[in-house]
CSV table of C-alpha atoms in Angstrom, one decimal:
chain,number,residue,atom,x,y,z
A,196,UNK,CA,49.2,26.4,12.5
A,197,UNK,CA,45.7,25.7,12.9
A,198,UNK,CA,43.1,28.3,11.4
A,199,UNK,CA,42.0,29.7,15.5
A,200,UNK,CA,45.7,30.5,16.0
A,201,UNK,CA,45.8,33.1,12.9
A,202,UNK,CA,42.5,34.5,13.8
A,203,UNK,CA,44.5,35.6,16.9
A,204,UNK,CA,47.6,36.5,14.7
A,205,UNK,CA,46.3,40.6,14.8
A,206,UNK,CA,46.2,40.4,18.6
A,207,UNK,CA,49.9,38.8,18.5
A,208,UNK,CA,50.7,41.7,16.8
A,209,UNK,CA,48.9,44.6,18.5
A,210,UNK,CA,51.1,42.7,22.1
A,211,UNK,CA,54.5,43.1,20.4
A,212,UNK,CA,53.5,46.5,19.7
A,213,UNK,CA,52.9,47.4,23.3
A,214,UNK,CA,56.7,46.2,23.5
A,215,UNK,CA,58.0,48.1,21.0
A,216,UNK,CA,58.0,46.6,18.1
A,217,UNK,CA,55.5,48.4,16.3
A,218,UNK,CA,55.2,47.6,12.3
A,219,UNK,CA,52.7,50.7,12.6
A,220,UNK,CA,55.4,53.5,13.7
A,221,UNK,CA,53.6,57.0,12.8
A,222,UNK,CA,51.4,55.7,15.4
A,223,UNK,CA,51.8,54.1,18.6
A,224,UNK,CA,49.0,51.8,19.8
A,225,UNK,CA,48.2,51.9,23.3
A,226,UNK,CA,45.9,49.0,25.0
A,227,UNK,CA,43.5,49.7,27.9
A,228,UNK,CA,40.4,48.3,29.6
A,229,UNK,CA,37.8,51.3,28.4
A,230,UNK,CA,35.9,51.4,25.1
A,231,UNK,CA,38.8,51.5,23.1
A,232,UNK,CA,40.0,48.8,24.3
A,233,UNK,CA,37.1,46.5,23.6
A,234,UNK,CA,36.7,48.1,20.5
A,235,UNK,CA,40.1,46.9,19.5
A,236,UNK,CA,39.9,43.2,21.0
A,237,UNK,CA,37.3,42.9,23.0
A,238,UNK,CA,38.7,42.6,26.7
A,239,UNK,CA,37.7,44.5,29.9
A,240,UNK,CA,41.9,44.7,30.8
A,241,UNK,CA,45.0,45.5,29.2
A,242,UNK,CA,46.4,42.4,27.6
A,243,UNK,CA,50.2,40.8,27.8
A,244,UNK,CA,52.5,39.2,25.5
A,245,UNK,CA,52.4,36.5,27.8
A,246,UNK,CA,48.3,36.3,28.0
A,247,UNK,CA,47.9,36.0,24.3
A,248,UNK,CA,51.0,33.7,23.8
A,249,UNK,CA,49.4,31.2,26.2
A,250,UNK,CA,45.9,31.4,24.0
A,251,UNK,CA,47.6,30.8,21.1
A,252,UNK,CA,49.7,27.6,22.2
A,253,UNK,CA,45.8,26.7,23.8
A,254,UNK,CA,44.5,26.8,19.8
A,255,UNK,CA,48.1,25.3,18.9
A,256,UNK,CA,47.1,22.5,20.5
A,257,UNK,CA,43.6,21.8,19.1
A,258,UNK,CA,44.4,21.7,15.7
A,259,UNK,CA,42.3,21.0,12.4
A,260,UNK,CA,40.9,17.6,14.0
A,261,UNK,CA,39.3,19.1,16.8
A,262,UNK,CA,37.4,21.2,14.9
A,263,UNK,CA,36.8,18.8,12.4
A,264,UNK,CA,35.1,16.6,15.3
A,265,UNK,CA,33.0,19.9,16.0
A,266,UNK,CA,31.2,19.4,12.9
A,267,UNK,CA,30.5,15.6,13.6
A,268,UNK,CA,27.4,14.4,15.3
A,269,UNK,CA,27.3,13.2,19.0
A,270,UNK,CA,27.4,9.5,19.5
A,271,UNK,CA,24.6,9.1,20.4
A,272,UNK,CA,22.6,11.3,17.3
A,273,UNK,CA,25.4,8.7,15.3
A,274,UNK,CA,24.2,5.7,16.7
A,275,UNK,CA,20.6,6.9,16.0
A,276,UNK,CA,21.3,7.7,12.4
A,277,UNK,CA,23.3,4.4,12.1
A,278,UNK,CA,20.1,2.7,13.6
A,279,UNK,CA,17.7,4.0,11.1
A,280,UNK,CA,20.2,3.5,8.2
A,281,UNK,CA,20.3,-0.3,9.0
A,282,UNK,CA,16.6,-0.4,9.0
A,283,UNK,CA,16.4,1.1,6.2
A,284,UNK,CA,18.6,-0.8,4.3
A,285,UNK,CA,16.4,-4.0,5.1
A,286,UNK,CA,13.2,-2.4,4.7
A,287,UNK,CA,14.4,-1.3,0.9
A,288,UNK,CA,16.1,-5.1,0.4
A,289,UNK,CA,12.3,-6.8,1.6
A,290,UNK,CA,10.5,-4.3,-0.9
A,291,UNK,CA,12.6,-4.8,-3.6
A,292,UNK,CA,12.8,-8.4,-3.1
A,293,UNK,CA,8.9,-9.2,-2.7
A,294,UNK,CA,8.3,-6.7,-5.9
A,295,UNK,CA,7.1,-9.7,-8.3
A,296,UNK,CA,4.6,-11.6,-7.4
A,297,UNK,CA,3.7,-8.9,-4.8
A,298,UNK,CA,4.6,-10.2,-1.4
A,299,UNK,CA,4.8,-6.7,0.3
A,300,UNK,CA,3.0,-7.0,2.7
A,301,UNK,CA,3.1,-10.7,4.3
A,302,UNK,CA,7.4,-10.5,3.8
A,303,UNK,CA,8.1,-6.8,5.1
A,304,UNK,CA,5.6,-5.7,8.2
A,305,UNK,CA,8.5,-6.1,10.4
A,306,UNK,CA,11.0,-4.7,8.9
A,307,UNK,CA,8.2,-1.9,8.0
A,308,UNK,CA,7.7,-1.8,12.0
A,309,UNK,CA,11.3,-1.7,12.8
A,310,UNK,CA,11.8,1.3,10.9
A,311,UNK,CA,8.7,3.4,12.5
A,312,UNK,CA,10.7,2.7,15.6
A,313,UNK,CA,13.7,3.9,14.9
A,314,UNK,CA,11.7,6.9,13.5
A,315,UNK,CA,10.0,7.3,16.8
A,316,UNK,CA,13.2,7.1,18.7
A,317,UNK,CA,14.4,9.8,16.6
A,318,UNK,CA,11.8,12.1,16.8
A,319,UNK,CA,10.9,11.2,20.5
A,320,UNK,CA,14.3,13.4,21.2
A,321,UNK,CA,13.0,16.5,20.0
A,322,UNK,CA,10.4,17.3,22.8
A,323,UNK,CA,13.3,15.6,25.2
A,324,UNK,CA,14.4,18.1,28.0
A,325,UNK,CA,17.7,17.0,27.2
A,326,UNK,CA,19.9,19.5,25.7
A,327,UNK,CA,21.8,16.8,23.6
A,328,UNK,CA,18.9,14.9,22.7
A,329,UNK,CA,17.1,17.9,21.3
A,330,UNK,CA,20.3,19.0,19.0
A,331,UNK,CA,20.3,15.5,17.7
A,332,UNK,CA,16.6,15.6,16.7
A,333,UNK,CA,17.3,18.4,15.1
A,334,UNK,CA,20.4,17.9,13.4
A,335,UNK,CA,18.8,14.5,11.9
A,336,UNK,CA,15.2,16.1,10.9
A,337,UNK,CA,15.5,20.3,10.6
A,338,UNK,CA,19.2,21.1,9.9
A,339,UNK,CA,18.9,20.7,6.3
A,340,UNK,CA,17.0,21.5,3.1
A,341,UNK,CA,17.2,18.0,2.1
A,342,UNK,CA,16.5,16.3,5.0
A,343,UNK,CA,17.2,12.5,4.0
A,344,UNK,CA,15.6,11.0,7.4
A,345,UNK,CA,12.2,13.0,6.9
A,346,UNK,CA,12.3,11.6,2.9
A,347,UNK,CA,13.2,8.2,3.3
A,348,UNK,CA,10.6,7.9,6.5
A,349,UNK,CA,7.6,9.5,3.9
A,350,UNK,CA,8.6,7.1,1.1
A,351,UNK,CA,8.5,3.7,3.3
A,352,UNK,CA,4.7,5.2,4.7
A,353,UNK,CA,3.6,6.0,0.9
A,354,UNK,CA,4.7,2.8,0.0
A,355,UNK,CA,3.0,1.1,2.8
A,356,UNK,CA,-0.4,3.4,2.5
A,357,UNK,CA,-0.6,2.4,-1.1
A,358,UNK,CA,-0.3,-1.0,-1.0
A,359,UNK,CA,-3.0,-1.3,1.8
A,360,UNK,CA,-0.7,-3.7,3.9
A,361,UNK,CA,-3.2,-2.4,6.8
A,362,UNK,CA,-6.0,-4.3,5.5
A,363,UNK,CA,-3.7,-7.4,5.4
A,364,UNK,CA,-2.2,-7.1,9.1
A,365,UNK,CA,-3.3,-7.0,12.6
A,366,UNK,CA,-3.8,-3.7,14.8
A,367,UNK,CA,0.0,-2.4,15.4
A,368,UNK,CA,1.2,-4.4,12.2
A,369,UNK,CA,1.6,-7.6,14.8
A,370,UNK,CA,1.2,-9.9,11.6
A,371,UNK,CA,-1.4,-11.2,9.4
A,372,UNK,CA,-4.8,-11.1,9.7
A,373,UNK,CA,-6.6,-14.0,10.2
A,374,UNK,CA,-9.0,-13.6,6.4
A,375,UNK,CA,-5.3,-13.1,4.9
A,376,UNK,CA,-4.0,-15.8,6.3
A,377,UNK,CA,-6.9,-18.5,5.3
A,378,UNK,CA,-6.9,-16.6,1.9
A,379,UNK,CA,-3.0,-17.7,1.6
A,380,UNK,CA,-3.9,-20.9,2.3
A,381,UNK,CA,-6.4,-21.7,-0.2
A,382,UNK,CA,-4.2,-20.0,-2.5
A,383,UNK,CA,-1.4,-22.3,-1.9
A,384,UNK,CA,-3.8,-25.1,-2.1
A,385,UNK,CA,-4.9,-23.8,-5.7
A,386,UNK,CA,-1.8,-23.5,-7.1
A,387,UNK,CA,-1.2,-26.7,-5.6
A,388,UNK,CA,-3.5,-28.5,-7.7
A,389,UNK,CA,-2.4,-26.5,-10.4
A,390,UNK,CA,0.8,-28.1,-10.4
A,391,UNK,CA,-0.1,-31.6,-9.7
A,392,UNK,CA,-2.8,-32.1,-12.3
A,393,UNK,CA,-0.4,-30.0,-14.9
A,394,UNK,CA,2.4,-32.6,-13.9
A,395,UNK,CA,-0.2,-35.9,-15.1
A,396,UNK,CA,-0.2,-34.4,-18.5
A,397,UNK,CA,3.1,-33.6,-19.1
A,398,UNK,CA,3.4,-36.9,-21.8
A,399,UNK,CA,0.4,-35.6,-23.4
A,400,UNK,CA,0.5,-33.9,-26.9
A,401,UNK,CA,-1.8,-32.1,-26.6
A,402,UNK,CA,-2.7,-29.2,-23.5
A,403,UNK,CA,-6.2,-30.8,-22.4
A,404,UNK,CA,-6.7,-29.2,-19.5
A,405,UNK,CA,-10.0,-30.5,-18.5
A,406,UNK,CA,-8.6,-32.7,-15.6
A,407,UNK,CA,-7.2,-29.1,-14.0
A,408,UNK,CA,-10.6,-28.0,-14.4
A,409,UNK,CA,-12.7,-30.6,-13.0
A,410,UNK,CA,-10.1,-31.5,-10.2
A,411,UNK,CA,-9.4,-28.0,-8.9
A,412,UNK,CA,-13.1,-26.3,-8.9
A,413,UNK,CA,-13.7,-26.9,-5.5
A,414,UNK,CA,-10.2,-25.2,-4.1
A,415,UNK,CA,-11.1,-22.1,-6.6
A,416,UNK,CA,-14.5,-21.7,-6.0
A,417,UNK,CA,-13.5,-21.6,-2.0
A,418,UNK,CA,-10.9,-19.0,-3.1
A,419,UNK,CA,-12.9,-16.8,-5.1
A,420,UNK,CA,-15.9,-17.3,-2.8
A,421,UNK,CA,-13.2,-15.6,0.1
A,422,UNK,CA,-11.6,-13.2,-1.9
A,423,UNK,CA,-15.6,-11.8,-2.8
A,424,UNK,CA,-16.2,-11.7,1.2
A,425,UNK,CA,-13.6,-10.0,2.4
A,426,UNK,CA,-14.1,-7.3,-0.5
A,427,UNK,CA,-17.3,-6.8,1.2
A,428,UNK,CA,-16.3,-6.8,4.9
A,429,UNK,CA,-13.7,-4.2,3.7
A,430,UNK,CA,-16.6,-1.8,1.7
A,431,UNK,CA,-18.9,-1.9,4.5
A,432,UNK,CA,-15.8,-0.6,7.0
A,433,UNK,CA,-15.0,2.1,4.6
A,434,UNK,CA,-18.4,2.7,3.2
A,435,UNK,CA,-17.4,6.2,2.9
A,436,UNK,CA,-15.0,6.1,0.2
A,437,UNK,CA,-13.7,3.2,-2.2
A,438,UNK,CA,-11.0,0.8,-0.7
A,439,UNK,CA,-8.9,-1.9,-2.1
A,440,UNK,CA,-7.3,-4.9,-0.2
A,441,UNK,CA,-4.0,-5.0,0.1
A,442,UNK,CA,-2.0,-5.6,-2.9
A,443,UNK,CA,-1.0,-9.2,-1.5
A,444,UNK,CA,-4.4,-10.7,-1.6
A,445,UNK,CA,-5.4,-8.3,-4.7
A,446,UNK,CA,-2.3,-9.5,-7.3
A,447,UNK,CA,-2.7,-13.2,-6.0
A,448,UNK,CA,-6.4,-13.2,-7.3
A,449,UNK,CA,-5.4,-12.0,-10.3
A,450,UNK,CA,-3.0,-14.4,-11.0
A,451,UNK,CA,-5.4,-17.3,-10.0
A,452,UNK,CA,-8.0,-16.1,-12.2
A,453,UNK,CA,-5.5,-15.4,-15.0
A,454,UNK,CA,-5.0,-19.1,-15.0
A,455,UNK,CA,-8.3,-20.2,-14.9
A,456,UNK,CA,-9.7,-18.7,-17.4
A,457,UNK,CA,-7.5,-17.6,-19.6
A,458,UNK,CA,-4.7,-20.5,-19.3
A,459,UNK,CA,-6.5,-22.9,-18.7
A,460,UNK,CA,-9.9,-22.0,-20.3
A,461,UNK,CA,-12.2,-23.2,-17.5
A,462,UNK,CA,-15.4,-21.8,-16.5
A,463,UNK,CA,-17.2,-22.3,-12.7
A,464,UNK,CA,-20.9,-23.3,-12.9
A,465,UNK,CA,-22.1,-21.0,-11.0
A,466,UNK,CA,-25.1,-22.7,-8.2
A,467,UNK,CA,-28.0,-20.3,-9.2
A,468,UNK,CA,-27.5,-21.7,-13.2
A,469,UNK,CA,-31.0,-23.4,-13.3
A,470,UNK,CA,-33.3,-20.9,-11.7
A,471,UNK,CA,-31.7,-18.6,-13.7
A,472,UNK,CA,-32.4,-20.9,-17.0
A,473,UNK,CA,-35.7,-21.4,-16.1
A,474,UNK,CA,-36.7,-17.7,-15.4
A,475,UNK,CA,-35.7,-17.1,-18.9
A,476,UNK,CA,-37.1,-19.7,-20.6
A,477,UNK,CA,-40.3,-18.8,-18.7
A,478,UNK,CA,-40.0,-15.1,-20.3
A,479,UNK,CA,-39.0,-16.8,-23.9
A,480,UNK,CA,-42.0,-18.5,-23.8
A,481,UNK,CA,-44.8,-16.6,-22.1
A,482,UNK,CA,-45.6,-14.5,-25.5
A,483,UNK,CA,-45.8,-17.8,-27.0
A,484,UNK,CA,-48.1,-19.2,-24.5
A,485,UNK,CA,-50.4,-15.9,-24.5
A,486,UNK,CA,-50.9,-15.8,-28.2
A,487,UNK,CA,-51.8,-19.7,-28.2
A,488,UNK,CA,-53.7,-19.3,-25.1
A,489,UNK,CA,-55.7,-16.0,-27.2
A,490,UNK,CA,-56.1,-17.9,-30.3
A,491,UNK,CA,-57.6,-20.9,-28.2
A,492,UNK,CA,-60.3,-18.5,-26.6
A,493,UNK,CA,-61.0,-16.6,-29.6
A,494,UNK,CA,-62.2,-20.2,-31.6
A,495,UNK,CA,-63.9,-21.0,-28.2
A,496,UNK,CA,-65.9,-18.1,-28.8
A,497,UNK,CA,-66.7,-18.6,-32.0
A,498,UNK,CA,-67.9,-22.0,-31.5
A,499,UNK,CA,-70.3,-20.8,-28.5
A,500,UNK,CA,-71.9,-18.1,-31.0
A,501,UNK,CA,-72.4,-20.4,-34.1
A,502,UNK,CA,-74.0,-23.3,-32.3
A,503,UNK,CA,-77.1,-21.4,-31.4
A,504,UNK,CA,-77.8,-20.1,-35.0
A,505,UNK,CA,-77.5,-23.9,-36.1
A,506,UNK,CA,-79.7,-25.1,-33.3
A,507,UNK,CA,-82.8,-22.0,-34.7
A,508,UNK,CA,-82.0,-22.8,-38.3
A,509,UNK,CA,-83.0,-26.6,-37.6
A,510,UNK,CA,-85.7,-26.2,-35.7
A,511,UNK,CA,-87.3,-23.6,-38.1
A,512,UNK,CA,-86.9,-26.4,-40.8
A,513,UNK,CA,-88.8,-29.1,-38.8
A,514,UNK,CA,-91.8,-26.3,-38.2
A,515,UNK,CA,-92.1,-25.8,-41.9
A,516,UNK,CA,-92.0,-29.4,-43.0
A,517,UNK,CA,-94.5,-30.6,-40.4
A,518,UNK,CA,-96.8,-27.3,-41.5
A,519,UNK,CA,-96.4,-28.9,-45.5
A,520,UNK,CA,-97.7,-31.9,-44.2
């Protein structure tokens, strides 16, 4: 007996009471179609033994399973649900996956898409004119306190927002930029290098890694040279507030110059060296040169001042001897 059929157990009753059976005897209960009546069971006329029997072989016949399905979702809000769980469940994989070294962004835009579709296909439902459609919106995204869908769909777009993957990607997240992808290639090529001139010395006793440093400046100073460009193109678009490039490009740069200078121990002449080393050994010198150039002009002086005096003194000298004579 399902729980529907003893909710109409009392209404059993009060029908084999109208055929004189009551279990209430003191007090015979009468059914009728006025207030009393639909105080007692709700109907507008009298009811039958044979009226409520048939409702109650009607509930018979559901059972616990139909009402268990009445708590289920429609197939189509399931199919949704199943939709986004999939997505999910690739989206999570790629994150996890491209965690170390960070490859967020470049591995996991589509999947990253494919989930702000299913979202959208979700949510779409709810100003749908459809009375189906709008349950299942709701039942996915406001019948709750939890709410799993609106969670999960928040902690992909932090994710993506602080990683910056939308400096990285095309309008629409279509696929990588065009800086991002000339920035992989050089990087590839760096690491390249890396690897072949680190490969020559393996026999050697000791790690000389001047070779790495002499063969692989050009592909790092083309690197570095992009990586300081496209930190600028990205300022002057948000020259309101500070931005950083996406995490990608940003942990790949480290690593490159983690091995350059600090593995490898090499060090980029930079082009402006020798104006540089001039200026400053222009300003090293210059009190030099003005205290010699002083000292030069002050005996100059000295020399114009005393050479009259000598010229007087002699010719006072020939006066008086050609006077004694």
């Amino acid at each position: 007996m399902g729980p529907a059929t003893v909710l109409l157990l009392p209404g059993v009753l009060l029908g084999l009471c109208s055929a004189g059976d009551s279990p209430f005897p003191s007090r015979p209960v009468v059914l009728q179609s006025g207030p009393e009546g639909r105080a007692l069971g709700g109907w507008r006329r009298p009811l039958s033994l044979e009226l409520l029997l048939a409702e109650a072989e009607d509930l018979s016949r559901l059972g616990s399973e139909s009402l268990r399905d009445l708590l289920e979702l429609e197939p189509d809000c399931r199919e949704l649900l199943a939709a986004f769980a999939n997505s999910s469940v690739r989206l999570t994989g790629c994150l996890v996956r491209s965690a170390r070294p960070v490859r967020l962004c470049q591995n996991c835009y589509r999947q990253f898409r494919e989930i702000n579709d299913q979202l959208e296909n979700i949510t779409r439902a709810v100003g749908n004119t459809s009375e189906s459609s709008s349950k299942c919106a709701k039942s996915l995204l406001m019948s709750d306190r939890l709410q799993i869908v609106v969670i999960l769909s928040k902690f992909f777009n932090d994710t993506w927002e602080k990683a910056n993957c939308g400096n990285c990607l095309k309008n629409n997240s279509e696929g990588l930029s065009n800086s991002t992808v000339m920035f992989l290639a050089l990087f590839n090529a760096s690491l390249t290098c890396f690897e072949h001139n680190l490969q020559e010395q393996e026999g050697s006793l000791v790690n000389n890694y001047t070779q790495v440093c002499k063969n692989c400046s050009v592909p790092y100073k083309d690197l570095n040279a992009l990586y300081k460009r496209m930190q600028e193109s990205n300022q002057n678009h948000d020259a309101e507030e500070q931005s950083h490039l996406c995490i990608d490009v940003e942990d790949a740069m480290n690593i490159t110059r983690r091995l350059w200078s600090r593995t490898f121990n090499c060090s980029v002449p930079f082009s402006d060296t020798v104006s540089v080393v001039a200026v400053s050994s222009f300003l090293l010198f210059l009190p030099v040169v003005f205290y010699l150039s002083s000292f030069l002009h002050s005996k100059q002086k000295k020399r114009i001042l005393i050479l009259p005096k000598r010229i007087q003194s002699t010719a006072s000298l020939v006066n008086i001897q050609e006077k004694s004579h």
